[in-house]
Amino acid sequence: MLPSTDIAWVADHLSERFGMDKWQFCLSATDANRFSLRIARQLTGKPKIVVNDWCYHGTVDETLVILDHDGKTISRPGAIGPQVQPGLTTIAVPYNDLAAMEQVLAGGEVACVLMEPALTNIGIVLPQSGYLEGVRQLTRKYGVILILDETHTICAGPQGASRLWGIDADMLVIGKTIGGGIPVAAYGMSADISRRVENLMHGHDLDVSGIGGTLSGSALAGAAIRATLTHALRQEDFDIAIPLATRWSEGVQAAITHHELPWTVQQLGCRAEYWFEDHPQNGAQAAATVNDGLESYMHLYALNRGILLTPFHNMALMTPFHTEEDVDLHTSVFTQCLEEIMS
Ligand SMILES: Cc1ncc(COP(=O)(O)O)c(C=O)c1O
């Protein structure tokens, strides 16, 4: 509520990086998504949102959904206490399925599509060629706001995956990493969206119309984001971290190939992950490959040998502070683990 010079610098910097016109700040990526959904509904006057089956955008109740066997949108296992049955507000569509997307958007009741450029929360699922371009075309065709959640996919590079892949969003969400550990997030708006949002914000009622909460964009938040964007998350940092993720993937793949296992590795920038099956093409296929027992075993095996894998995934996230020695330690522990499993 109290602007600072840092936050103005940060907004300009984010615009340069991600190509959005204006930014609002909040305290978590969950909130950035929630605020973006409010704005999309208000601007379009449409009641429903679209997300990908098995997506994760934080604890926004209406996004915690999957498709059931009959193609109905229902609460995702583990979701607790949604205000209403989320099928009332949300339509899930499988990732990498343009026909399903078009069918839903053509219904005319959708305010926005909220999605990650690549799924990263049910393992990494990359877009098939033409998928993201197709989603962009369809959202334009049906007047639906496209919100890209880059909270995780910033791992692809300093400008995130959408710029790397040439996809324009109407709104863009970024959180976590940009604060270097301080709770901050931001959502950006294209020139068209920000102009329409500004029209909603006038007079005394402004305090409920979308500026966020009391601590949004605080002096501490501004200073933290400015420091992070100045000293980390730069091209030179990714130039160290991405090759480490490639080395990690190659080490894991070599052990998998040696044992002729049907497992695979997927890399997106400085993030890499292995699967116990072939590469899934959407969230449901990815969810079907989860093997809790084996996953726990791999995590514990690594943990006992000095390596903490990211919880809920078989994933490594590289920083510029990791070294080739760290990666090689993982490769040797992973290789040894496979040898014990296979013996
Ligand atoms: C893509 C994505 N968006 C949003 C969030 C929510 O972030 P936070 O828990 O910081 O609110 C997450 C958390 O993992 C995420 O993966």
mmCIF file of C-alpha atoms and ligand atoms in Angstrom:
data_model
loop_
_atom_site.group_PDB
_atom_site.id
_atom_site.type_symbol
_atom_site.label_atom_id
_atom_site.label_comp_id
_atom_site.label_asym_id
_atom_site.label_seq_id
_atom_site.Cartn_x
_atom_site.Cartn_y
_atom_site.Cartn_z
ATOM 1 C CA MET A 1 0.000 0.000 0.000
ATOM 2 C CA LEU A 2 3.008 2.272 0.469
ATOM 3 C CA PRO A 3 4.970 2.444 -2.789
ATOM 4 C CA SER A 4 8.755 2.548 -2.774
ATOM 5 C CA THR A 5 11.307 3.432 -5.418
ATOM 6 C CA ASP A 6 12.466 -0.202 -5.381
ATOM 7 C CA ILE A 7 9.049 -1.514 -6.345
ATOM 8 C CA ALA A 8 8.842 0.924 -9.271
ATOM 9 C CA TRP A 9 12.278 -0.278 -10.450
ATOM 10 C CA VAL A 10 11.118 -3.880 -10.054
ATOM 11 C CA ALA A 11 7.953 -3.303 -12.107
ATOM 12 C CA ASP A 12 9.979 -1.774 -14.959
ATOM 13 C CA HIS A 13 12.486 -4.617 -14.781
ATOM 14 C CA LEU A 14 9.755 -7.274 -14.830
ATOM 15 C CA SER A 15 8.203 -5.584 -17.864
ATOM 16 C CA GLU A 16 11.516 -5.708 -19.674
ATOM 17 C CA ARG A 17 11.992 -9.367 -18.836
ATOM 18 C CA PHE A 18 8.545 -10.730 -19.418
ATOM 19 C CA GLY A 19 6.997 -8.227 -21.813
ATOM 20 C CA MET A 20 3.982 -7.313 -19.662
ATOM 21 C CA ASP A 21 2.925 -3.678 -19.355
ATOM 22 C CA LYS A 22 1.969 -3.273 -15.678
ATOM 23 C CA TRP A 23 2.466 -5.307 -12.504
ATOM 24 C CA GLN A 24 0.689 -5.858 -9.210
ATOM 25 C CA PHE A 25 2.427 -7.412 -6.217
ATOM 26 C CA CYS A 26 1.328 -9.850 -3.568
ATOM 27 C CA LEU A 27 2.794 -12.273 -1.058
ATOM 28 C CA SER A 28 2.642 -15.646 -2.775
ATOM 29 C CA ALA A 29 2.175 -17.163 -6.205
ATOM 30 C CA THR A 30 -1.029 -18.701 -4.882
ATOM 31 C CA ASP A 31 -2.358 -15.199 -4.294
ATOM 32 C CA ALA A 32 -1.078 -13.923 -7.634
ATOM 33 C CA ASN A 33 -3.098 -16.641 -9.357
ATOM 34 C CA ARG A 34 -6.159 -15.951 -7.216
ATOM 35 C CA PHE A 35 -6.010 -12.215 -7.971
ATOM 36 C CA SER A 36 -5.532 -12.894 -11.682
ATOM 37 C CA LEU A 37 -8.630 -15.088 -11.752
ATOM 38 C CA ARG A 38 -10.700 -12.333 -10.092
ATOM 39 C CA ILE A 39 -9.569 -9.840 -12.688
ATOM 40 C CA ALA A 40 -10.252 -12.207 -15.582
ATOM 41 C CA ARG A 41 -13.801 -12.862 -14.387
ATOM 42 C CA GLN A 42 -14.451 -9.166 -13.825
ATOM 43 C CA LEU A 43 -13.159 -8.114 -17.245
ATOM 44 C CA THR A 44 -14.920 -10.793 -19.245
ATOM 45 C CA GLY A 45 -18.098 -11.166 -17.191
ATOM 46 C CA LYS A 46 -17.733 -14.935 -17.690
ATOM 47 C CA PRO A 47 -18.091 -17.346 -14.756
ATOM 48 C CA LYS A 48 -15.709 -20.238 -15.502
ATOM 49 C CA ILE A 49 -11.992 -20.830 -15.588
ATOM 50 C CA VAL A 50 -10.021 -23.460 -17.492
ATOM 51 C CA VAL A 51 -6.945 -25.219 -16.115
ATOM 52 C CA ASN A 52 -5.014 -28.302 -17.130
ATOM 53 C CA ASP A 53 -5.918 -31.677 -15.701
ATOM 54 C CA TRP A 54 -3.540 -32.380 -12.755
ATOM 55 C CA CYS A 55 -2.261 -28.805 -12.690
ATOM 56 C CA TYR A 56 -0.962 -27.109 -9.561
ATOM 57 C CA HIS A 57 -1.142 -23.349 -9.103
ATOM 58 C CA GLY A 58 -0.889 -23.208 -5.318
ATOM 59 C CA THR A 59 -3.767 -23.671 -2.925
ATOM 60 C CA VAL A 60 -6.342 -21.891 -5.042
ATOM 61 C CA ASP A 61 -9.297 -24.166 -4.356
ATOM 62 C CA GLU A 62 -10.890 -23.817 -7.758
ATOM 63 C CA THR A 63 -7.686 -24.926 -9.507
ATOM 64 C CA LEU A 64 -7.202 -28.109 -7.454
ATOM 65 C CA VAL A 65 -9.052 -30.286 -9.950
ATOM 66 C CA ILE A 66 -8.724 -33.322 -12.153
ATOM 67 C CA LEU A 67 -10.920 -35.033 -14.742
ATOM 68 C CA ASP A 68 -12.705 -38.172 -13.568
ATOM 69 C CA HIS A 69 -13.197 -41.250 -15.762
ATOM 70 C CA ASP A 70 -16.313 -39.707 -17.309
ATOM 71 C CA GLY A 71 -14.482 -36.492 -18.226
ATOM 72 C CA LYS A 72 -16.116 -34.538 -15.391
ATOM 73 C CA THR A 73 -14.094 -31.939 -13.467
ATOM 74 C CA ILE A 74 -13.829 -32.919 -9.810
ATOM 75 C CA SER A 75 -11.706 -32.072 -6.769
ATOM 76 C CA ARG A 76 -8.189 -33.388 -6.923
ATOM 77 C CA PRO A 77 -7.238 -36.048 -4.354
ATOM 78 C CA GLY A 78 -5.822 -34.217 -1.334
ATOM 79 C CA ALA A 79 -7.772 -30.997 -1.950
ATOM 80 C CA ILE A 80 -9.521 -29.987 1.253
ATOM 81 C CA GLY A 81 -12.476 -27.722 1.960
ATOM 82 C CA PRO A 82 -13.300 -26.076 -1.382
ATOM 83 C CA GLN A 83 -16.085 -23.476 -1.022
ATOM 84 C CA VAL A 84 -18.131 -25.211 -3.713
ATOM 85 C CA GLN A 85 -17.701 -28.341 -5.796
ATOM 86 C CA PRO A 86 -14.927 -27.052 -8.119
ATOM 87 C CA GLY A 87 -16.667 -28.465 -11.207
ATOM 88 C CA LEU A 88 -19.078 -25.526 -10.797
ATOM 89 C CA THR A 89 -16.343 -22.959 -11.381
ATOM 90 C CA THR A 90 -13.638 -24.821 -13.273
ATOM 91 C CA ILE A 91 -13.204 -26.926 -16.380
ATOM 92 C CA ALA A 92 -10.108 -29.114 -16.562
ATOM 93 C CA VAL A 93 -8.650 -30.007 -19.957
ATOM 94 C CA PRO A 94 -5.790 -32.415 -20.610
ATOM 95 C CA TYR A 95 -2.451 -30.749 -21.357
ATOM 96 C CA ASN A 96 -1.335 -31.101 -25.001
ATOM 97 C CA ASP A 97 -4.928 -31.524 -26.229
ATOM 98 C CA LEU A 98 -6.020 -28.631 -28.456
ATOM 99 C CA ALA A 99 -9.259 -30.278 -29.539
ATOM 100 C CA ALA A 100 -10.408 -30.538 -25.897
ATOM 101 C CA MET A 101 -9.395 -26.912 -25.320
ATOM 102 C CA GLU A 102 -11.374 -25.694 -28.326
ATOM 103 C CA GLN A 103 -14.457 -27.649 -27.366
ATOM 104 C CA VAL A 104 -14.467 -26.038 -23.910
ATOM 105 C CA LEU A 105 -13.678 -22.478 -25.041
ATOM 106 C CA ALA A 106 -16.326 -22.650 -27.754
ATOM 107 C CA GLY A 107 -18.939 -23.062 -24.989
ATOM 108 C CA GLY A 108 -18.688 -19.294 -24.382
ATOM 109 C CA GLU A 109 -18.678 -19.302 -20.563
ATOM 110 C CA VAL A 110 -14.918 -19.197 -19.938
ATOM 111 C CA ALA A 111 -13.168 -16.111 -18.521
ATOM 112 C CA CYS A 112 -9.610 -17.372 -18.713
ATOM 113 C CA VAL A 113 -7.202 -20.220 -19.217
ATOM 114 C CA LEU A 114 -4.693 -20.457 -16.363
ATOM 115 C CA MET A 115 -1.806 -22.741 -17.175
ATOM 116 C CA GLU A 116 1.912 -23.365 -16.821
ATOM 117 C CA PRO A 117 3.731 -23.226 -20.193
ATOM 118 C CA ALA A 118 5.014 -26.719 -19.313
ATOM 119 C CA LEU A 119 3.509 -28.796 -16.510
ATOM 120 C CA THR A 120 6.029 -28.952 -13.686
ATOM 121 C CA ASN A 121 4.045 -30.175 -10.743
ATOM 122 C CA ILE A 122 3.211 -33.696 -11.830
ATOM 123 C CA GLY A 123 6.683 -34.191 -13.171
ATOM 124 C CA ILE A 124 7.788 -32.109 -16.120
ATOM 125 C CA VAL A 125 5.538 -32.459 -19.171
ATOM 126 C CA LEU A 126 6.751 -30.401 -22.121
ATOM 127 C CA PRO A 127 4.446 -28.924 -24.777
ATOM 128 C CA GLN A 128 4.168 -30.816 -28.020
ATOM 129 C CA SER A 129 5.091 -28.811 -31.079
ATOM 130 C CA GLY A 130 2.380 -26.208 -31.780
ATOM 131 C CA TYR A 131 0.453 -26.780 -28.546
ATOM 132 C CA LEU A 132 1.124 -23.446 -26.848
ATOM 133 C CA GLU A 133 0.721 -21.527 -30.110
ATOM 134 C CA GLY A 134 -2.595 -23.332 -30.564
ATOM 135 C CA VAL A 135 -3.771 -22.382 -27.074
ATOM 136 C CA ARG A 136 -2.817 -18.772 -27.791
ATOM 137 C CA GLN A 137 -4.788 -18.783 -31.046
ATOM 138 C CA LEU A 138 -7.839 -20.391 -29.448
ATOM 139 C CA THR A 139 -7.901 -17.997 -26.477
ATOM 140 C CA ARG A 140 -7.762 -15.066 -28.921
ATOM 141 C CA LYS A 141 -10.421 -16.602 -31.151
ATOM 142 C CA TYR A 142 -12.874 -16.999 -28.227
ATOM 143 C CA GLY A 143 -11.971 -13.789 -26.316
ATOM 144 C CA VAL A 144 -10.577 -15.713 -23.354
ATOM 145 C CA ILE A 145 -7.778 -14.275 -21.183
ATOM 146 C CA LEU A 146 -4.600 -16.370 -21.207
ATOM 147 C CA ILE A 147 -2.807 -16.362 -17.830
ATOM 148 C CA LEU A 148 0.577 -18.058 -17.871
ATOM 149 C CA ASP A 149 1.887 -19.139 -14.480
ATOM 150 C CA GLU A 150 5.684 -18.963 -14.764
ATOM 151 C CA THR A 151 6.329 -19.561 -11.071
ATOM 152 C CA HIS A 152 8.185 -22.795 -11.817
ATOM 153 C CA THR A 153 8.911 -22.478 -15.533
ATOM 154 C CA ILE A 154 11.281 -19.590 -14.887
ATOM 155 C CA CYS A 155 13.691 -22.513 -14.559
ATOM 156 C CA ALA A 156 13.815 -22.416 -18.392
ATOM 157 C CA GLY A 157 15.764 -19.146 -18.363
ATOM 158 C CA PRO A 158 15.761 -15.608 -16.957
ATOM 159 C CA GLN A 159 12.704 -14.609 -19.018
ATOM 160 C CA GLY A 160 10.757 -17.766 -18.305
ATOM 161 C CA ALA A 161 9.491 -20.338 -20.768
ATOM 162 C CA SER A 162 6.902 -18.219 -22.554
ATOM 163 C CA ARG A 163 9.400 -15.698 -23.895
ATOM 164 C CA LEU A 164 11.858 -18.474 -24.707
ATOM 165 C CA TRP A 165 9.151 -20.181 -26.738
ATOM 166 C CA GLY A 166 7.627 -16.970 -28.142
ATOM 167 C CA ILE A 167 4.177 -17.168 -26.514
ATOM 168 C CA ASP A 168 2.431 -13.910 -25.504
ATOM 169 C CA ALA A 169 0.282 -14.067 -22.412
ATOM 170 C CA ASP A 170 -2.444 -11.610 -21.421
ATOM 171 C CA MET A 171 -1.412 -12.010 -17.797
ATOM 172 C CA LEU A 172 1.691 -13.587 -16.302
ATOM 173 C CA VAL A 173 2.273 -14.862 -12.778
ATOM 174 C CA ILE A 174 5.662 -15.108 -11.150
ATOM 175 C CA GLY A 175 6.491 -15.895 -7.515
ATOM 176 C CA LYS A 176 8.846 -17.709 -5.185
ATOM 177 C CA THR A 177 12.289 -17.282 -6.756
ATOM 178 C CA ILE A 178 11.996 -13.563 -7.456
ATOM 179 C CA GLY A 179 12.108 -12.797 -3.709
ATOM 180 C CA GLY A 180 15.095 -14.991 -2.890
ATOM 181 C CA GLY A 181 13.278 -16.462 0.120
ATOM 182 C CA ILE A 182 11.169 -13.451 1.118
ATOM 183 C CA PRO A 183 7.451 -14.124 0.462
ATOM 184 C CA VAL A 184 6.634 -12.136 -2.663
ATOM 185 C CA ALA A 185 4.921 -12.637 -6.005
ATOM 186 C CA ALA A 186 3.747 -10.540 -8.918
ATOM 187 C CA TYR A 187 1.227 -10.707 -11.715
ATOM 188 C CA GLY A 188 1.759 -8.802 -14.911
ATOM 189 C CA MET A 189 -0.817 -7.531 -17.375
ATOM 190 C CA SER A 190 -0.611 -6.711 -21.045
ATOM 191 C CA ALA A 191 -1.292 -3.093 -22.037
ATOM 192 C CA ASP A 192 -4.851 -3.957 -22.999
ATOM 193 C CA ILE A 193 -5.622 -5.786 -19.745
ATOM 194 C CA SER A 194 -3.976 -3.163 -17.533
ATOM 195 C CA ARG A 195 -5.961 -0.379 -19.204
ATOM 196 C CA ARG A 196 -9.182 -2.280 -18.592
ATOM 197 C CA VAL A 197 -8.177 -3.022 -14.976
ATOM 198 C CA GLU A 198 -7.361 0.624 -14.306
ATOM 199 C CA ASN A 199 -10.864 1.527 -15.418
ATOM 200 C CA LEU A 200 -12.174 -0.606 -12.535
ATOM 201 C CA MET A 201 -10.060 1.126 -9.950
ATOM 202 C CA HIS A 202 -11.260 4.465 -8.809
ATOM 203 C CA GLY A 203 -12.622 6.189 -5.760
ATOM 204 C CA HIS A 204 -12.660 4.959 -2.231
ATOM 205 C CA ASP A 205 -13.696 1.416 -3.140
ATOM 206 C CA LEU A 206 -10.294 0.837 -4.685
ATOM 207 C CA ASP A 207 -9.221 -1.021 -1.547
ATOM 208 C CA VAL A 208 -11.331 -4.051 -2.453
ATOM 209 C CA SER A 209 -10.965 -3.931 -6.233
ATOM 210 C CA GLY A 210 -7.661 -5.612 -6.664
ATOM 211 C CA ILE A 211 -4.660 -3.851 -5.215
ATOM 212 C CA GLY A 212 -3.825 -6.854 -3.039
ATOM 213 C CA GLY A 213 -3.328 -6.967 0.716
ATOM 214 C CA THR A 214 -1.786 -4.675 3.313
ATOM 215 C CA LEU A 215 1.756 -5.911 2.848
ATOM 216 C CA SER A 216 1.631 -6.279 -0.955
ATOM 217 C CA GLY A 217 4.586 -4.598 -2.588
ATOM 218 C CA SER A 218 6.051 -3.544 0.780
ATOM 219 C CA ALA A 219 9.427 -1.856 1.075
ATOM 220 C CA LEU A 220 10.922 -5.193 2.152
ATOM 221 C CA ALA A 221 9.345 -6.995 -0.819
ATOM 222 C CA GLY A 222 10.623 -4.372 -3.255
ATOM 223 C CA ALA A 223 14.142 -4.515 -1.851
ATOM 224 C CA ALA A 224 14.167 -8.332 -1.870
ATOM 225 C CA ILE A 225 12.979 -8.634 -5.475
ATOM 226 C CA ARG A 226 15.343 -5.909 -6.644
ATOM 227 C CA ALA A 227 18.300 -7.599 -4.957
ATOM 228 C CA THR A 228 17.348 -11.000 -6.383
ATOM 229 C CA LEU A 229 16.863 -9.758 -9.927
ATOM 230 C CA THR A 230 20.125 -7.805 -9.743
ATOM 231 C CA HIS A 231 22.363 -10.467 -8.208
ATOM 232 C CA ALA A 232 20.677 -13.757 -9.142
ATOM 233 C CA LEU A 233 18.294 -15.130 -11.776
ATOM 234 C CA ARG A 234 20.490 -13.519 -14.443
ATOM 235 C CA GLN A 235 21.570 -15.061 -17.720
ATOM 236 C CA GLU A 236 25.020 -15.746 -16.265
ATOM 237 C CA ASP A 237 23.425 -17.667 -13.385
ATOM 238 C CA PHE A 238 21.405 -19.813 -15.771
ATOM 239 C CA ASP A 239 24.564 -20.300 -17.850
ATOM 240 C CA ILE A 240 25.990 -22.165 -14.855
ATOM 241 C CA ALA A 241 22.848 -23.919 -13.645
ATOM 242 C CA ILE A 242 21.409 -25.235 -16.951
ATOM 243 C CA PRO A 243 24.544 -27.186 -18.008
ATOM 244 C CA LEU A 244 24.579 -28.729 -14.516
ATOM 245 C CA ALA A 245 21.002 -29.925 -15.021
ATOM 246 C CA THR A 246 22.057 -31.359 -18.400
ATOM 247 C CA ARG A 247 24.984 -33.162 -16.757
ATOM 248 C CA TRP A 248 22.615 -34.489 -14.065
ATOM 249 C CA SER A 249 20.171 -35.742 -16.725
ATOM 250 C CA GLU A 250 22.915 -37.415 -18.741
ATOM 251 C CA GLY A 251 24.252 -39.176 -15.624
ATOM 252 C CA VAL A 252 20.812 -40.463 -14.689
ATOM 253 C CA GLN A 253 20.012 -41.488 -18.275
ATOM 254 C CA ALA A 254 23.298 -43.424 -18.587
ATOM 255 C CA ALA A 255 22.459 -45.523 -15.505
ATOM 256 C CA ILE A 256 18.898 -46.123 -16.760
ATOM 257 C CA THR A 257 20.184 -47.168 -20.194
ATOM 258 C CA HIS A 258 22.822 -49.433 -18.648
ATOM 259 C CA HIS A 259 20.121 -51.375 -16.790
ATOM 260 C CA GLU A 260 17.750 -51.298 -19.779
ATOM 261 C CA LEU A 261 14.986 -49.846 -17.640
ATOM 262 C CA PRO A 262 11.969 -48.184 -19.300
ATOM 263 C CA TRP A 263 12.580 -45.070 -17.159
ATOM 264 C CA THR A 264 13.223 -41.641 -18.655
ATOM 265 C CA VAL A 265 14.606 -38.229 -17.708
ATOM 266 C CA GLN A 266 13.101 -34.851 -18.520
ATOM 267 C CA GLN A 267 14.871 -31.490 -18.294
ATOM 268 C CA LEU A 268 13.521 -27.964 -18.442
ATOM 269 C CA GLY A 269 16.326 -25.438 -18.006
ATOM 270 C CA CYS A 270 17.886 -25.856 -14.575
ATOM 271 C CA ARG A 271 15.240 -28.382 -13.452
ATOM 272 C CA ALA A 272 15.477 -32.086 -14.228
ATOM 273 C CA GLU A 273 13.532 -35.111 -13.159
ATOM 274 C CA TYR A 274 13.316 -38.850 -13.788
ATOM 275 C CA TRP A 275 10.260 -41.001 -14.356
ATOM 276 C CA PHE A 276 9.628 -44.674 -13.820
ATOM 277 C CA GLU A 277 7.964 -44.851 -17.268
ATOM 278 C CA ASP A 278 8.263 -43.334 -20.725
ATOM 279 C CA HIS A 279 7.630 -39.569 -21.088
ATOM 280 C CA PRO A 280 3.984 -38.773 -20.299
ATOM 281 C CA GLN A 281 2.218 -36.270 -22.570
ATOM 282 C CA ASN A 282 -0.315 -34.966 -20.074
ATOM 283 C CA GLY A 283 -1.049 -34.779 -16.366
ATOM 284 C CA ALA A 284 -3.191 -37.916 -16.128
ATOM 285 C CA GLN A 285 -0.534 -40.044 -17.836
ATOM 286 C CA ALA A 286 2.053 -38.531 -15.498
ATOM 287 C CA ALA A 287 -0.074 -39.187 -12.405
ATOM 288 C CA ALA A 288 -0.486 -42.821 -13.471
ATOM 289 C CA THR A 289 3.293 -43.339 -13.374
ATOM 290 C CA VAL A 290 3.659 -42.302 -9.722
ATOM 291 C CA ASN A 291 5.105 -45.143 -7.664
ATOM 292 C CA ASP A 292 5.070 -44.020 -4.035
ATOM 293 C CA GLY A 293 7.125 -46.917 -2.658
ATOM 294 C CA LEU A 294 9.869 -46.675 -5.256
ATOM 295 C CA GLU A 295 9.927 -42.898 -5.015
ATOM 296 C CA SER A 296 10.308 -42.962 -1.223
ATOM 297 C CA TYR A 297 13.067 -45.541 -1.579
ATOM 298 C CA MET A 298 15.006 -43.407 -4.084
ATOM 299 C CA HIS A 299 14.621 -40.291 -1.923
ATOM 300 C CA LEU A 300 15.735 -42.064 1.252
ATOM 301 C CA TYR A 301 18.635 -43.771 -0.499
ATOM 302 C CA ALA A 302 19.845 -40.376 -1.767
ATOM 303 C CA LEU A 303 19.168 -38.601 1.550
ATOM 304 C CA ASN A 304 21.247 -41.154 3.471
ATOM 305 C CA ARG A 305 24.125 -40.364 1.119
ATOM 306 C CA GLY A 306 23.982 -36.562 1.411
ATOM 307 C CA ILE A 307 21.532 -35.644 -1.380
ATOM 308 C CA LEU A 308 18.153 -34.036 -0.777
ATOM 309 C CA LEU A 309 15.872 -34.532 -3.780
ATOM 310 C CA THR A 310 12.928 -32.161 -4.128
ATOM 311 C CA PRO A 311 9.947 -33.552 -2.201
ATOM 312 C CA PHE A 312 6.966 -34.915 -4.220
ATOM 313 C CA HIS A 313 9.163 -35.285 -7.310
ATOM 314 C CA ASN A 314 12.254 -37.193 -8.386
ATOM 315 C CA MET A 315 13.632 -33.803 -9.177
ATOM 316 C CA ALA A 316 16.809 -31.784 -8.946
ATOM 317 C CA LEU A 317 16.796 -28.021 -9.196
ATOM 318 C CA MET A 318 20.231 -26.567 -9.931
ATOM 319 C CA THR A 319 21.549 -23.254 -8.660
ATOM 320 C CA PRO A 320 24.711 -21.398 -9.688
ATOM 321 C CA PHE A 321 26.139 -22.556 -6.350
ATOM 322 C CA HIS A 322 26.011 -26.237 -7.289
ATOM 323 C CA THR A 323 29.102 -27.783 -8.817
ATOM 324 C CA GLU A 324 29.914 -30.593 -11.211
ATOM 325 C CA GLU A 325 31.124 -32.545 -8.153
ATOM 326 C CA ASP A 326 27.660 -32.262 -6.587
ATOM 327 C CA VAL A 327 26.097 -33.560 -9.784
ATOM 328 C CA ASP A 328 28.592 -36.402 -10.077
ATOM 329 C CA LEU A 329 27.893 -37.410 -6.473
ATOM 330 C CA HIS A 330 24.220 -37.760 -7.405
ATOM 331 C CA THR A 331 25.110 -39.753 -10.518
ATOM 332 C CA SER A 332 27.200 -42.218 -8.533
ATOM 333 C CA VAL A 333 24.565 -42.577 -5.772
ATOM 334 C CA PHE A 334 21.783 -43.039 -8.362
ATOM 335 C CA THR A 335 23.882 -45.590 -10.269
ATOM 336 C CA GLN A 336 24.657 -47.502 -7.078
ATOM 337 C CA CYS A 337 20.980 -47.462 -6.107
ATOM 338 C CA LEU A 338 19.932 -48.932 -9.474
ATOM 339 C CA GLU A 339 22.596 -51.606 -9.140
ATOM 340 C CA GLU A 340 21.202 -52.641 -5.752
ATOM 341 C CA ILE A 341 17.612 -52.597 -7.019
ATOM 342 C CA MET A 342 18.528 -54.698 -10.058
ATOM 343 C CA SER A 343 20.764 -57.214 -8.242
HETATM 344 C C1 LIG B 1 3.151 -23.302 -10.841
HETATM 345 C C2 LIG B 1 2.897 -22.867 -9.446
HETATM 346 N N1 LIG B 1 2.156 -21.781 -9.223
HETATM 347 C C3 LIG B 1 1.914 -21.353 -7.980
HETATM 348 C C4 LIG B 1 2.422 -22.010 -6.890
HETATM 349 C C5 LIG B 1 2.134 -21.505 -5.514
HETATM 350 O O1 LIG B 1 3.249 -20.977 -4.917
HETATM 351 P P1 LIG B 1 3.192 -20.580 -3.368
HETATM 352 O O2 LIG B 1 3.088 -21.878 -2.618
HETATM 353 O O3 LIG B 1 4.462 -19.886 -3.124
HETATM 354 O O4 LIG B 1 1.987 -19.738 -3.177
HETATM 355 C C6 LIG B 1 3.189 -23.145 -7.062
HETATM 356 C C7 LIG B 1 3.761 -23.864 -5.905
HETATM 357 O O5 LIG B 1 4.403 -24.878 -6.025
HETATM 358 C C8 LIG B 1 3.444 -23.579 -8.371
HETATM 359 O O6 LIG B 1 4.160 -24.675 -8.614
#
